[in-house]
Coordinates of C-alpha atoms in Angstrom, one line a residue:
N1 CA 0.0 0.0 0.0
V2 CA 1.2 3.5 -0.8
H3 CA -0.9 5.4 1.7
K4 CA 1.7 6.4 4.3
T5 CA 5.1 6.4 2.8
F6 CA 4.0 8.3 -0.3
S7 CA 1.3 10.6 1.1
T8 CA -1.8 9.1 -0.5
P9 CA -5.3 9.0 1.1
H10 CA -6.3 6.0 3.2
G11 CA -9.9 6.7 4.2
G12 CA -12.8 4.5 3.6
G13 CA -10.8 1.3 3.7
G14 CA -8.6 2.4 0.8
P15 CA -8.0 3.2 -1.9
G16 CA -5.5 0.5 -2.0
A17 CA -2.7 0.6 -4.6
G18 CA 0.6 -1.1 -4.7
P19 CA 2.6 -3.8 -6.3
V20 CA 1.2 -7.4 -6.6
V21 CA 4.0 -9.9 -7.1
V22 CA 3.5 -13.4 -8.4
N23 CA 5.8 -16.1 -9.6
N24 CA 6.1 -17.4 -13.1
T25 CA 3.6 -20.2 -12.4
L26 CA 0.8 -17.7 -11.6
A27 CA 1.8 -15.0 -14.0
P28 CA -0.3 -16.4 -16.9
Y29 CA -3.5 -16.1 -14.8
L30 CA -3.1 -12.3 -14.1
P31 CA -5.8 -10.0 -15.5
V32 CA -5.5 -8.4 -19.0
P33 CA -4.7 -6.0 -20.4
R34 CA -1.3 -5.9 -18.8
I35 CA 2.1 -4.3 -19.5
V36 CA 4.9 -6.7 -20.4
K37 CA 8.5 -6.1 -21.1
E38 CA 10.3 -7.7 -24.0
G39 CA 14.0 -6.8 -24.1
D40 CA 14.1 -3.0 -23.7
V41 CA 10.6 -2.5 -25.0
Y42 CA 7.3 -2.4 -23.2
R43 CA 4.0 -3.4 -24.8
I44 CA 0.4 -3.9 -23.8
E45 CA -0.8 -7.5 -23.8
T46 CA -4.5 -7.8 -24.3
Q47 CA -5.0 -11.5 -24.5
D48 CA -3.8 -14.6 -22.7
E49 CA -5.7 -17.9 -22.8
K50 CA -5.0 -18.6 -19.1
S51 CA -5.8 -15.0 -17.9
C52 CA -8.7 -14.5 -15.5
G53 CA -9.9 -11.8 -17.8
T54 CA -10.5 -8.1 -17.3
I55 CA -11.3 -6.9 -13.9
L56 CA -12.1 -3.5 -12.5
G57 CA -9.1 -1.7 -11.0
S58 CA -6.6 -4.4 -11.9
I59 CA -3.7 -2.0 -11.9
G60 CA -4.8 -0.2 -8.7
Q61 CA -6.3 3.2 -8.2
V62 CA -4.7 5.4 -10.9
G63 CA -5.3 8.7 -9.1
V64 CA -3.6 7.4 -6.0
L65 CA -0.6 6.1 -8.0
L66 CA -0.3 9.4 -9.8
R67 CA -0.2 11.3 -6.5
A68 CA 2.4 8.9 -5.1
H69 CA 4.5 9.4 -8.2
A70 CA 4.3 13.2 -7.9
Y71 CA 5.2 13.0 -4.2
I72 CA 8.3 10.8 -4.9
A73 CA 9.4 13.0 -7.7
A74 CA 9.0 16.2 -5.7
F75 CA 11.1 15.0 -2.7
G76 CA 13.6 12.5 -4.1
R77 CA 15.6 9.8 -2.4
N78 CA 17.3 12.0 0.2
H79 CA 14.2 13.9 1.4
L80 CA 12.1 10.7 1.5
H81 CA 14.7 9.2 3.8
K82 CA 14.5 12.2 6.1
I83 CA 10.7 12.1 6.0
A84 CA 10.8 8.4 7.2
Q85 CA 13.2 9.3 9.9
D86 CA 11.0 12.1 11.2
A87 CA 7.9 9.8 11.2
V88 CA 9.8 7.2 13.2
L89 CA 11.1 9.8 15.6
N90 CA 7.6 11.2 16.2
A91 CA 6.1 7.8 16.9
N92 CA 8.9 6.9 19.4
Y93 CA 8.5 10.3 21.1
V94 CA 4.8 9.6 21.7
L95 CA 5.6 6.1 22.9
H96 CA 8.2 7.4 25.4
R97 CA 5.7 10.0 26.8
L98 CA 2.8 7.5 27.2
K99 CA 4.5 4.3 28.1
D100 CA 4.1 4.7 31.9
A101 CA 0.4 5.7 31.7
Y102 CA -0.7 3.1 29.1
H103 CA 0.2 -0.6 28.7
V104 CA 2.8 -1.2 25.9
P105 CA 2.3 -4.8 24.6
F106 CA 5.7 -5.0 22.9
E107 CA 9.0 -3.8 24.3
G108 CA 11.6 -1.8 22.4
L109 CA 11.5 1.0 19.8
C110 CA 8.7 1.2 17.3
K111 CA 8.7 2.3 13.6
H112 CA 6.3 4.9 12.3
E113 CA 3.4 3.9 14.7
C114 CA 3.3 3.1 18.4
L115 CA 1.0 0.6 19.9
L116 CA -0.7 0.9 23.3
T117 CA -3.6 -0.9 25.0
D118 CA -6.3 -0.1 27.5
E119 CA -5.1 -2.7 30.0
F120 CA -4.4 -0.2 32.8
Q121 CA -7.6 1.8 32.2
N122 CA -9.8 -1.4 31.9
K123 CA -9.2 -1.9 35.7
H124 CA -11.3 1.3 36.1
G125 CA -14.0 0.3 33.6
I126 CA -12.7 2.3 30.7
K127 CA -12.1 0.8 27.3
T128 CA -10.2 1.9 24.2
L129 CA -13.5 3.2 22.6
D130 CA -14.1 5.5 25.6
I131 CA -10.6 7.0 25.3
A132 CA -11.1 7.5 21.6
K133 CA -14.4 9.3 22.0
Q134 CA -13.0 11.5 24.8
L135 CA -10.3 12.6 22.4
I136 CA -13.0 13.9 20.1
D137 CA -14.2 16.2 22.8
L138 CA -10.7 17.3 23.4
G139 CA -10.2 18.3 19.8
F140 CA -8.2 15.4 18.4
H141 CA -9.0 12.9 15.7
P142 CA -8.8 9.5 17.5
M143 CA -6.1 7.0 16.8
T144 CA -6.8 3.7 15.0
V145 CA -8.6 1.5 17.6
Y146 CA -8.8 -2.2 18.0
F147 CA -6.2 -2.9 15.4
P148 CA -4.1 -5.0 15.1
L149 CA -6.8 -7.6 16.0
I150 CA -4.4 -9.8 17.9
V151 CA -3.9 -7.1 20.5
H152 CA -6.8 -6.7 23.0
G153 CA -7.9 -3.1 23.3
A154 CA -5.3 -1.9 20.8
M155 CA -4.6 1.8 20.2
L156 CA -2.4 2.4 17.2
I157 CA -1.0 5.9 17.0
E158 CA 0.6 7.1 13.7
P159 CA 1.7 10.7 14.1
T160 CA 3.5 10.9 10.7
E161 CA 6.3 13.2 9.9
T162 CA 4.2 16.4 9.6
E163 CA 3.3 16.9 13.2
S164 CA 5.2 19.4 15.2
K165 CA 6.5 18.7 18.7
A166 CA 3.9 21.1 20.1
T167 CA 1.1 19.1 18.5
L168 CA 2.5 15.9 19.7
D169 CA 2.8 17.3 23.2
S170 CA -0.8 18.5 23.2
F171 CA -2.0 15.0 22.2
C172 CA 0.2 13.3 24.8
D173 CA -1.0 15.7 27.5
A174 CA -4.6 14.9 26.6
M175 CA -3.8 11.1 26.8
L176 CA -2.1 11.6 30.1
D177 CA -5.0 13.6 31.5
I178 CA -7.4 10.7 30.4
A179 CA -5.2 8.2 32.2
A180 CA -5.1 10.4 35.3
Q181 CA -8.9 10.6 35.3
C182 CA -9.1 6.9 35.3
E183 CA -6.6 6.6 38.2
I184 CA -8.7 8.8 40.4
G185 CA -12.0 7.3 39.4
E186 CA -13.4 10.3 37.5
T187 CA -14.6 8.3 34.6
Q188 CA -18.2 9.5 33.9
A189 CA -17.0 12.0 31.3
L190 CA -15.3 9.2 29.4
H191 CA -18.4 7.0 29.4
D192 CA -20.5 10.0 28.2
A193 CA -18.0 11.1 25.4
P194 CA -18.3 12.5 22.9
V195 CA -20.7 15.3 23.9
K196 CA -19.6 18.1 21.6
P197 CA -20.4 16.6 18.1
I198 CA -23.9 16.6 16.7
R199 CA -23.8 12.8 16.6
R200 CA -22.7 10.9 19.7
R201 CA -21.8 7.2 19.6
L202 CA -22.8 5.7 16.3
D203 CA -23.3 2.0 15.6
E204 CA -20.1 1.7 13.6
T205 CA -20.5 -2.0 13.0
K206 CA -24.0 -1.6 11.6
A207 CA -22.8 1.3 9.4
A208 CA -20.2 -0.9 7.9
R209 CA -22.4 -4.0 7.5
K210 CA -25.6 -2.3 6.4
P211 CA -24.6 1.1 4.8
R212 CA -27.2 3.5 3.6
L213 CA -25.7 5.3 0.7
V214 CA -27.1 8.1 -1.4
W215 CA -25.6 9.6 -4.6

């Protein structure tokens, strides 16, 4: 996927775009049309008797790939390396500030995202969802919740390279305040959150399983 490293959107479960690699045994079954290389020349192959045929979006989301290409061309190898370093630095900074207030399921440094759980807060009746909804009232877009699925009560925080230290500190301060509320038993606001948006706690599972869409 190109959504993080190369700046492309990730909302709505996608749009996914990236390389799909198969071996020579499976290659004949790939969709057509496809681009093949013969020597130093590229051509479009429109037929293959073993191909699965033509499918929608077989080469990914073109708009996303174009944006990724422009991003890579604009920054180049050296700047992309620095961007990656800053993203990793930001994630580890958040991890360092929050590691004593929230359970960290895996030891050591992280990459571009840090992973916490609600294990400490669960002892006071507070779950990951409560923490995420309280962040909305505090002016922050919540982190990814309950993913990865193998980690109970997961909170996956991906600050990216663009956030300043001041923004990271504001977020960390909010998370620390939430943890402190739990420790002293002041949890009602967390159960009630969010109270500021027009819509409160939506049935997100139902929205995903039975969407009501209008164009």
